[in-house]
Amino acid sequence: MNDPNRPVTGYPAAGAPPPNPNGYGGAAHQQPPIGTAYPYAAPPPGSAVYYQNNPYYQPNHYDAQRNTLLRRVIGMAIACMVIAGTFVFILWLIFRPRIPEFRVDSLSVSNLNLTNSLISGKWDLRFTVRNPNKKMTLYYDDVAAAVFYDDVSLSDTTVPPFFQEKRAETARQASFATAGAYVNNRAFDQMNKERSQKGAIGFNVRIVARVRFRSGAWRARRRFIRVYCKDLSVGVGSNNSSGTLLGGARQCRVGL
C-alpha cells in the first residue's frame, strides 16, 4: 500500500523543471542566460596581459641583459665589417693595383722528333713581364711554366723568383725539354699535318705565378695570376728539327 507521506523516487516531481537536453540536471545545471556571470572563475587572459597585470610576476632581468648584449655584439660586428670594407675600398682607390703584363719575345724549338706517337724536343722561351703600377712593387714568389700543343702538355718547368719596381720591365727565360713523351693520336696526327702543310707548329705556353703587391708598409694578399700565350707558331718543316717563332713578339692574356 502506498504511503501518501513517502517521497516519490524514479520520476520527476510535479512542477520540476524539464531536464537539460545536454544530459545534465535541472535548473542548477542549466546554462545561464546571456549576460549572466558564469559561476566559475574566468580563464586567464593572454600571457602578455597576464604577466603585465600580475603583481606576483617578476621579470627575468638576466634574459633581458643577455638579449641586449647579443644585440650589441651583432651591431658591433656589422659596424666592424662596414669599416673594414670601407678602408679596403679607400686603399684600392688610392693604389688601384693592376695585374702585370706578359709578352713572349721569342720561342725556339730544337731536336724535335715525332715518331710513333712519341715526341722529343727542347724549347727555349724568352718573355718580358711589365709592372703597370705607379705606386706598387711586385714580388713573384713562385712561377711555373708549361708548353702545350692544343690542350696536351708536352713539358713544364719553373722560373726563379724575382722582384719588380714600379713601372718596370723584367726579361725572363725558361727552357723545356722532353724525350719520348707520349701524345695521343689526334694531337700527334695534327702536329704532323701542320708541319707538312704549313711548315710550322703552333704551340701554347701557360704560366702560373704567385704575386705579392706591396706599397710601403701596406701589403696586399698574395694573388695567383694565370698567363696564357696562344698559337705561338714555330717554323719547323718536315725536313727540319729546329725552328723559331714566326711573326715577332706576342702579347699574352693575363687573368686572376
Short mmCIF file of C-alpha atoms in Angstrom, two decimals:
data_model
loop_
_atom_site.label_atom_id
_atom_site.label_comp_id
_atom_site.label_asym_id
_atom_site.label_seq_id
_atom_site.Cartn_x
_atom_site.Cartn_y
_atom_site.Cartn_z
CA MET A 1 0.00 0.00 0.00
CA ASN A 2 1.36 3.36 -0.92
CA ASP A 3 2.17 5.78 1.86
CA PRO A 4 0.97 9.28 0.85
CA ASN A 5 3.73 10.86 3.03
CA ARG A 6 6.61 8.89 1.39
CA PRO A 7 8.58 10.86 -1.29
CA VAL A 8 8.24 9.64 -4.82
CA THR A 9 11.51 8.50 -6.46
CA GLY A 10 12.33 7.47 -10.00
CA TYR A 11 10.19 10.07 -11.70
CA PRO A 12 10.44 13.84 -11.75
CA ALA A 13 8.30 15.52 -9.24
CA ALA A 14 5.39 17.52 -10.40
CA GLY A 15 6.35 21.08 -11.27
CA ALA A 16 10.06 20.27 -11.59
CA PRO A 17 11.91 21.97 -14.43
CA PRO A 18 12.40 19.86 -17.53
CA PRO A 19 15.70 18.01 -17.86
CA ASN A 20 18.57 19.59 -19.71
CA PRO A 21 18.75 18.33 -23.31
CA ASN A 22 22.54 18.03 -22.93
CA GLY A 23 22.11 15.34 -20.32
CA TYR A 24 22.67 17.44 -17.20
CA GLY A 25 20.29 18.07 -14.38
CA GLY A 26 17.78 20.73 -13.92
CA ALA A 27 17.95 24.42 -13.27
CA ALA A 28 21.14 24.17 -11.22
CA HIS A 29 22.98 22.76 -14.23
CA GLN A 30 21.34 24.77 -16.98
CA GLN A 31 23.41 27.25 -18.98
CA PRO A 32 22.93 30.75 -17.60
CA PRO A 33 21.27 33.30 -19.83
CA ILE A 34 23.35 35.59 -21.99
CA GLY A 35 24.81 38.42 -19.96
CA THR A 36 24.73 36.44 -16.70
CA ALA A 37 28.06 35.94 -14.87
CA TYR A 38 29.48 32.44 -15.07
CA PRO A 39 29.71 30.86 -11.62
CA TYR A 40 33.30 29.63 -12.19
CA ALA A 41 36.44 31.71 -12.44
CA ALA A 42 37.12 33.08 -15.91
CA PRO A 43 40.14 31.67 -17.79
CA PRO A 44 43.30 33.78 -17.52
CA PRO A 45 43.91 36.32 -20.30
CA GLY A 46 46.81 36.16 -22.77
CA SER A 47 50.31 35.73 -21.37
CA ALA A 48 51.46 39.27 -22.18
CA VAL A 49 48.49 40.91 -20.45
CA TYR A 50 48.59 38.39 -17.63
CA TYR A 51 52.25 38.98 -16.84
CA GLN A 52 51.83 42.69 -17.16
CA ASN A 53 48.93 42.88 -14.71
CA ASN A 54 50.06 40.13 -12.38
CA PRO A 55 51.57 41.73 -9.23
CA TYR A 56 53.36 38.46 -8.37
CA TYR A 57 55.21 38.20 -11.71
CA GLN A 58 58.87 39.21 -11.57
CA PRO A 59 60.56 39.72 -14.98
CA ASN A 60 63.81 37.85 -15.67
CA HIS A 61 66.40 40.63 -15.82
CA TYR A 62 69.10 38.14 -16.83
CA ASP A 63 67.31 37.31 -20.09
CA ALA A 64 66.81 41.00 -20.86
CA GLN A 65 70.51 41.75 -20.26
CA ARG A 66 71.56 38.79 -22.39
CA ASN A 67 69.35 39.92 -25.30
CA THR A 68 70.71 43.45 -25.05
CA LEU A 69 74.29 42.17 -25.02
CA LEU A 70 73.62 39.95 -28.06
CA ARG A 71 72.18 42.87 -29.99
CA ARG A 72 75.20 44.99 -29.15
CA VAL A 73 77.64 42.30 -30.25
CA ILE A 74 75.85 41.84 -33.57
CA GLY A 75 75.76 45.60 -34.09
CA MET A 76 79.49 45.91 -33.36
CA ALA A 77 80.31 43.05 -35.75
CA ILE A 78 78.32 44.68 -38.56
CA ALA A 79 79.96 48.03 -37.86
CA CYS A 80 83.46 46.47 -37.96
CA MET A 81 82.69 44.78 -41.29
CA VAL A 82 81.45 48.05 -42.78
CA ILE A 83 84.50 49.95 -41.52
CA ALA A 84 86.92 47.29 -42.83
CA GLY A 85 85.21 47.22 -46.21
CA THR A 86 85.32 51.00 -46.44
CA PHE A 87 89.01 51.02 -45.50
CA VAL A 88 89.89 48.43 -48.16
CA PHE A 89 87.88 50.32 -50.76
CA ILE A 90 89.71 53.55 -49.92
CA LEU A 91 93.07 51.79 -50.24
CA TRP A 92 92.02 50.38 -53.58
CA LEU A 93 91.07 53.87 -54.78
CA ILE A 94 94.45 55.19 -53.65
CA PHE A 95 96.70 52.46 -55.05
CA ARG A 96 94.50 50.96 -57.79
CA PRO A 97 96.50 47.70 -58.12
CA ARG A 98 96.76 46.31 -61.64
CA ILE A 99 97.87 42.86 -62.71
CA PRO A 100 101.19 42.60 -64.58
CA GLU A 101 101.51 42.25 -68.34
CA PHE A 102 103.31 39.38 -70.09
CA ARG A 103 104.80 39.29 -73.59
CA VAL A 104 106.52 36.43 -75.43
CA ASP A 105 109.62 37.76 -77.15
CA SER A 106 110.87 34.51 -78.66
CA LEU A 107 110.22 30.78 -78.71
CA SER A 108 112.51 28.30 -80.40
CA VAL A 109 112.50 24.51 -80.69
CA SER A 110 115.42 22.20 -81.36
CA ASN A 111 115.95 18.45 -81.76
CA LEU A 112 112.25 17.99 -82.48
CA ASN A 113 111.32 14.40 -83.29
CA LEU A 114 107.83 12.96 -83.83
CA THR A 115 107.73 9.18 -84.15
CA ASN A 116 105.03 6.62 -83.30
CA SER A 117 103.01 9.00 -81.08
CA LEU A 118 106.18 9.93 -79.19
CA ILE A 119 107.68 13.41 -79.11
CA SER A 120 111.13 14.60 -78.19
CA GLY A 121 112.49 18.12 -78.27
CA LYS A 122 113.78 21.18 -76.48
CA TRP A 123 112.03 24.57 -76.26
CA ASP A 124 113.60 27.89 -75.22
CA LEU A 125 111.23 30.68 -74.19
CA ARG A 126 112.06 34.32 -73.60
CA PHE A 127 109.38 36.58 -72.19
CA THR A 128 109.02 40.03 -70.65
CA VAL A 129 106.97 40.98 -67.60
CA ARG A 130 105.83 44.57 -67.10
CA ASN A 131 104.59 46.11 -63.86
CA PRO A 132 101.99 48.75 -64.84
CA ASN A 133 101.50 50.06 -61.27
CA LYS A 134 102.72 53.55 -60.38
CA LYS A 135 102.60 53.06 -56.60
CA MET A 136 103.17 49.34 -56.06
CA THR A 137 106.07 46.93 -56.33
CA LEU A 138 105.57 43.27 -57.21
CA TYR A 139 107.13 40.12 -55.80
CA TYR A 140 106.92 36.94 -57.88
CA ASP A 141 107.39 34.15 -55.35
CA ASP A 142 106.50 31.04 -57.39
CA VAL A 143 106.48 30.92 -61.18
CA ALA A 144 105.67 27.76 -63.13
CA ALA A 145 105.56 27.47 -66.92
CA ALA A 146 104.49 24.76 -69.34
CA VAL A 147 104.44 24.26 -73.10
CA PHE A 148 101.38 22.69 -74.74
CA TYR A 149 100.13 21.60 -78.09
CA ASP A 150 96.42 22.38 -78.06
CA ASP A 151 95.49 21.10 -74.58
CA VAL A 152 98.18 18.38 -74.43
CA SER A 153 101.04 19.15 -72.04
CA LEU A 154 104.48 18.50 -73.57
CA SER A 155 106.85 19.76 -70.87
CA ASP A 156 106.94 22.04 -67.83
CA THR A 157 109.50 23.90 -65.72
CA THR A 158 109.87 26.58 -63.04
CA VAL A 159 111.27 30.11 -63.16
CA PRO A 160 113.31 31.57 -60.27
CA PRO A 161 111.50 34.18 -58.11
CA PHE A 162 112.07 37.84 -58.95
CA PHE A 163 111.11 41.36 -57.89
CA GLN A 164 109.82 44.33 -59.87
CA GLU A 165 109.96 48.03 -59.13
CA LYS A 166 107.17 50.39 -60.12
CA ARG A 167 106.57 50.68 -63.87
CA ALA A 168 109.48 48.31 -64.52
CA GLU A 169 110.00 45.67 -67.20
CA THR A 170 111.81 42.41 -66.47
CA ALA A 171 113.05 39.89 -69.03
CA ARG A 172 112.99 36.21 -68.10
CA GLN A 173 113.61 32.92 -69.84
CA ALA A 174 112.52 29.33 -69.41
CA SER A 175 113.70 26.08 -71.00
CA PHE A 176 111.61 22.96 -71.58
CA ALA A 177 112.74 19.51 -72.62
CA THR A 178 111.10 16.16 -73.21
CA ALA A 179 112.33 12.82 -74.50
CA GLY A 180 109.99 10.14 -75.83
CA ALA A 181 106.85 11.59 -74.24
CA TYR A 182 103.59 10.01 -75.36
CA VAL A 183 100.92 12.15 -77.04
CA ASN A 184 97.50 10.95 -78.11
CA ASN A 185 96.92 10.03 -81.77
CA ARG A 186 94.78 13.09 -82.50
CA ALA A 187 97.45 15.54 -81.32
CA PHE A 188 100.24 13.55 -82.95
CA ASP A 189 98.50 13.48 -86.35
CA GLN A 190 97.57 17.15 -86.13
CA MET A 191 101.17 18.22 -85.42
CA ASN A 192 102.45 16.23 -88.38
CA LYS A 193 99.71 17.72 -90.57
CA GLU A 194 100.62 21.29 -89.60
CA ARG A 195 104.28 20.54 -90.05
CA SER A 196 103.85 19.19 -93.57
CA GLN A 197 101.24 21.71 -94.80
CA LYS A 198 102.34 24.96 -93.09
CA GLY A 199 105.96 24.29 -92.28
CA ALA A 200 105.21 25.33 -88.69
CA ILE A 201 103.64 24.04 -85.50
CA GLY A 202 101.52 26.19 -83.18
CA PHE A 203 102.42 25.74 -79.51
CA ASN A 204 100.79 27.25 -76.43
CA VAL A 205 102.58 28.47 -73.31
CA ARG A 206 100.94 28.77 -69.91
CA ILE A 207 102.44 30.48 -66.87
CA VAL A 208 101.11 30.48 -63.31
CA ALA A 209 102.67 32.85 -60.77
CA ARG A 210 102.01 33.77 -57.15
CA VAL A 211 102.43 37.53 -56.87
CA ARG A 212 102.54 39.89 -53.89
CA PHE A 213 101.52 43.54 -54.29
CA ARG A 214 103.25 45.97 -51.95
CA SER A 215 103.33 49.73 -51.41
CA GLY A 216 105.46 50.88 -48.49
CA ALA A 217 104.20 49.21 -45.31
CA TRP A 218 100.93 48.17 -46.94
CA ARG A 219 100.83 44.66 -48.37
CA ALA A 220 98.02 43.09 -50.28
CA ARG A 221 97.39 39.40 -50.02
CA ARG A 222 99.10 37.08 -52.49
CA ARG A 223 97.38 36.60 -55.80
CA PHE A 224 97.69 33.78 -58.31
CA ILE A 225 97.85 35.10 -61.85
CA ARG A 226 97.40 32.89 -64.90
CA VAL A 227 99.08 33.72 -68.20
CA TYR A 228 98.02 32.17 -71.48
CA CYS A 229 100.08 32.67 -74.64
CA LYS A 230 98.22 31.03 -77.50
CA ASP A 231 99.11 29.99 -81.08
CA LEU A 232 102.84 30.59 -80.98
CA SER A 233 103.77 29.36 -84.45
CA VAL A 234 107.28 27.97 -84.63
CA GLY A 235 108.68 27.46 -88.14
CA VAL A 236 109.82 23.84 -88.26
CA GLY A 237 109.20 21.93 -91.50
CA SER A 238 109.08 18.21 -92.12
CA ASN A 239 112.77 18.15 -93.00
CA ASN A 240 113.88 20.29 -90.09
CA SER A 241 114.19 19.61 -86.38
CA SER A 242 114.68 23.25 -85.33
CA GLY A 243 112.77 26.48 -85.74
CA THR A 244 111.96 29.87 -84.26
CA LEU A 245 108.86 31.96 -83.53
CA LEU A 246 107.14 33.40 -86.58
CA GLY A 247 105.52 36.84 -86.62
CA GLY A 248 107.52 38.55 -83.89
CA ALA A 249 106.64 39.14 -80.23
CA ARG A 250 103.18 38.18 -78.98
CA GLN A 251 101.17 39.67 -76.13
CA CYS A 252 99.70 37.15 -73.67
CA ARG A 253 96.37 37.08 -71.89
CA VAL A 254 96.59 37.52 -68.12
CA GLY A 255 93.91 36.85 -65.52
CA LEU A 256 93.41 36.01 -61.87
#
